[in-house]
Amino acid sequence: MFSRLRIAVAPCGLACRSAHTREKGKLLMLNPRTNKGMAFTLKERQMLGLQGLLPPKIETQDIQAMRFHRNLAKMTDPLQKYIYIMGIQERNEKLFYRVLQDDIERLMPIVYTPTVGLACTQYGHIFRRPKGLFIAITDRGHVRSIIGNWPENDVKAVVVTDGERILGLGDLGVYGMGIPVGKLCLYTACAGIRPDKCLPVCIDVGTDNQTLLQDPFYMGLYQKRDRSQLYDDLIDEFMEAIIDRYGQSTLIQFEDFGNHNAFRFLRKYREKYCTFNDDIQGTAAVALAGLLAAQKVIGKPLTEHRILFLGAGEAALGIANLIVMAMVEGGLSTEEAQKKIWMFDKFGLLVQGREHKVDANQEPFSHPAPDQVPKTFLDAVNVLQPSAIVGVAGAGRLFSHDVIQAMGSINQRPIIFALSNPTVKAECTAEDAYTLTEGRCLFASGSPFEPVKLTDGQVFKPGQGNNAYIFPGVALAVVLSGVRHISDKVFLEAAKTLTAQLSEEELAQGRLYPRLSNIREVSINIAVNVMEYLYANHMAFHYPEPKDKNQYIRSNVWTNDYESFLPDLYDWPASISYPPKMQ
């Protein structure tokens, strides 16, 4: 199990050299960037003032990792596991990423969805040490000085949230900081982006969560969420301050903003800054990749599918717009592609002239009402006869048994994507999807499900449509290419690259995505193809352009190997270092 991902990536020369540090003694052990625990060598202990501060034993990182995995195996509670794993990050950064890469398939659900959602709801209760940068609306006019307090001078990637829509859990205010922290962990674990180049940020403008406002352990402002012009002014000031300190090509990823803000900020900033919204664009790419994989299995072109969404928010619209882009590439007009996509939200089917207003982002997918207007999602399935249903409503088990059975009767190979997070918010379980369609469905979920065994002995391994397949690789390419603006075409390229990495064996097992255990290699391959696209379309500003982009990317991947902190020691010729002997 240990180190199984290391063979996929050539180690970075810079990371393997001796590292110079001015810190000595206890400070070296208190800093997670320099702490190696008992892996400090005897010479390091003697020269850096550590002798006696550690037990005599000198350990390898392998032994440290083994201790971690054995301790974790004794734990059963997911929140307890989260606290333990993130505690390692606070003490020994290299070891944290080592163990995460050792068993990323098992640990990703803990540091990311679904357990990170639980951790966010309890953030103030399990708080150990602050991570990232907190910027409150009361800091307006002083954001640049706050960003100046961050100790790193060369940040390349920022993930920012205002905590209004954390996964499917709603408004968690500053408790949402767990999401940027978790996302950036995956930047490093999945794509090898240096952790010191990453900055998690939480913008605190209050919360409308009354439970948190009455919680004595809540860590944010005790006020209702500010929705005035002051909020927009604060976000503007933040964006300008980041660029002022770190440069125009700094990647700024928006995460878990409310629907009403996510789209308008994307429109407002995408041509001015190097930015993307993972809930809109990352989710879109991973969902499209799943549909492209389903296309491989069924042998039916994407352009011939009819797709029905449960939910019409930022995730649904992001996926739908990218599907349209892929269908246009497949030969349809934009209007023809849009007509193949329908949406059903809490007010019913999106149709022209319906009582509840359809916003501007939804209008392309608001069609003339069918002769029989469906009142329920099951009605919509029976009336529209879709080949695929995609759940992104975050409202729980709304793909009922009747809905799944209807999809199975309409289609020989129904496509069922239950993408809402965390697991409790998924529209159905993998077991229901496979059982009720007798193993004929092509299933994907946002959070992980265990393999499903049917009564006839068939075993299916559900695909997890996890954004982590997309955003780390895209971010790696963007950071190394010096990109200033990110086109939606980047996510189309990422989706196609992800699908291309599926093996026939994985497709036969019911997988629509590659194994998570191989995600480092998947991310690097995405980064290579995206970088090729960026340079070919004159979107990259890092010069000279790397001739061998594969080698260039791999040479810049961060490694979790321990560095030596010994100073660079060498001798001078004695004959020129001392004065001649006096006669």
PDB file of N, CA and C in Angstrom, residues 98 216 332 422 523 548 553:
ATOM      1  N   ARG A  98       2.537  12.417   2.508  1.00  0.00           N
ATOM      2  CA  ARG A  98       3.005  11.048   2.253  1.00  0.00           C
ATOM      3  C   ARG A  98       1.888  10.048   2.535  1.00  0.00           C
ATOM      4  N   PRO A 216     -22.076  29.289  21.108  1.00  0.00           N
ATOM      5  CA  PRO A 216     -20.970  29.994  21.779  1.00  0.00           C
ATOM      6  C   PRO A 216     -19.601  29.657  21.205  1.00  0.00           C
ATOM      7  N   LEU A 332     -23.963  19.641 -33.455  1.00  0.00           N
ATOM      8  CA  LEU A 332     -25.245  20.313 -33.272  1.00  0.00           C
ATOM      9  C   LEU A 332     -25.057  21.821 -33.199  1.00  0.00           C
ATOM     10  N   PRO A 422     -22.967  16.008   0.850  1.00  0.00           N
ATOM     11  CA  PRO A 422     -22.257  14.745   1.084  1.00  0.00           C
ATOM     12  C   PRO A 422     -23.162  13.542   0.829  1.00  0.00           C
ATOM     13  N   SER A 523      -4.153  13.384 -12.903  1.00  0.00           N
ATOM     14  CA  SER A 523      -4.063  14.846 -12.818  1.00  0.00           C
ATOM     15  C   SER A 523      -2.923  15.387 -13.674  1.00  0.00           C
ATOM     16  N   ASP A 548       9.000  20.050 -24.123  1.00  0.00           N
ATOM     17  CA  ASP A 548       8.444  18.786 -23.642  1.00  0.00           C
ATOM     18  C   ASP A 548       7.591  19.091 -22.415  1.00  0.00           C
ATOM     19  N   ILE A 553       6.201  19.502 -16.667  1.00  0.00           N
ATOM     20  CA  ILE A 553       5.235  19.418 -15.568  1.00  0.00           C
ATOM     21  C   ILE A 553       5.730  18.462 -14.497  1.00  0.00           C
TER      22      ILE A 553
END
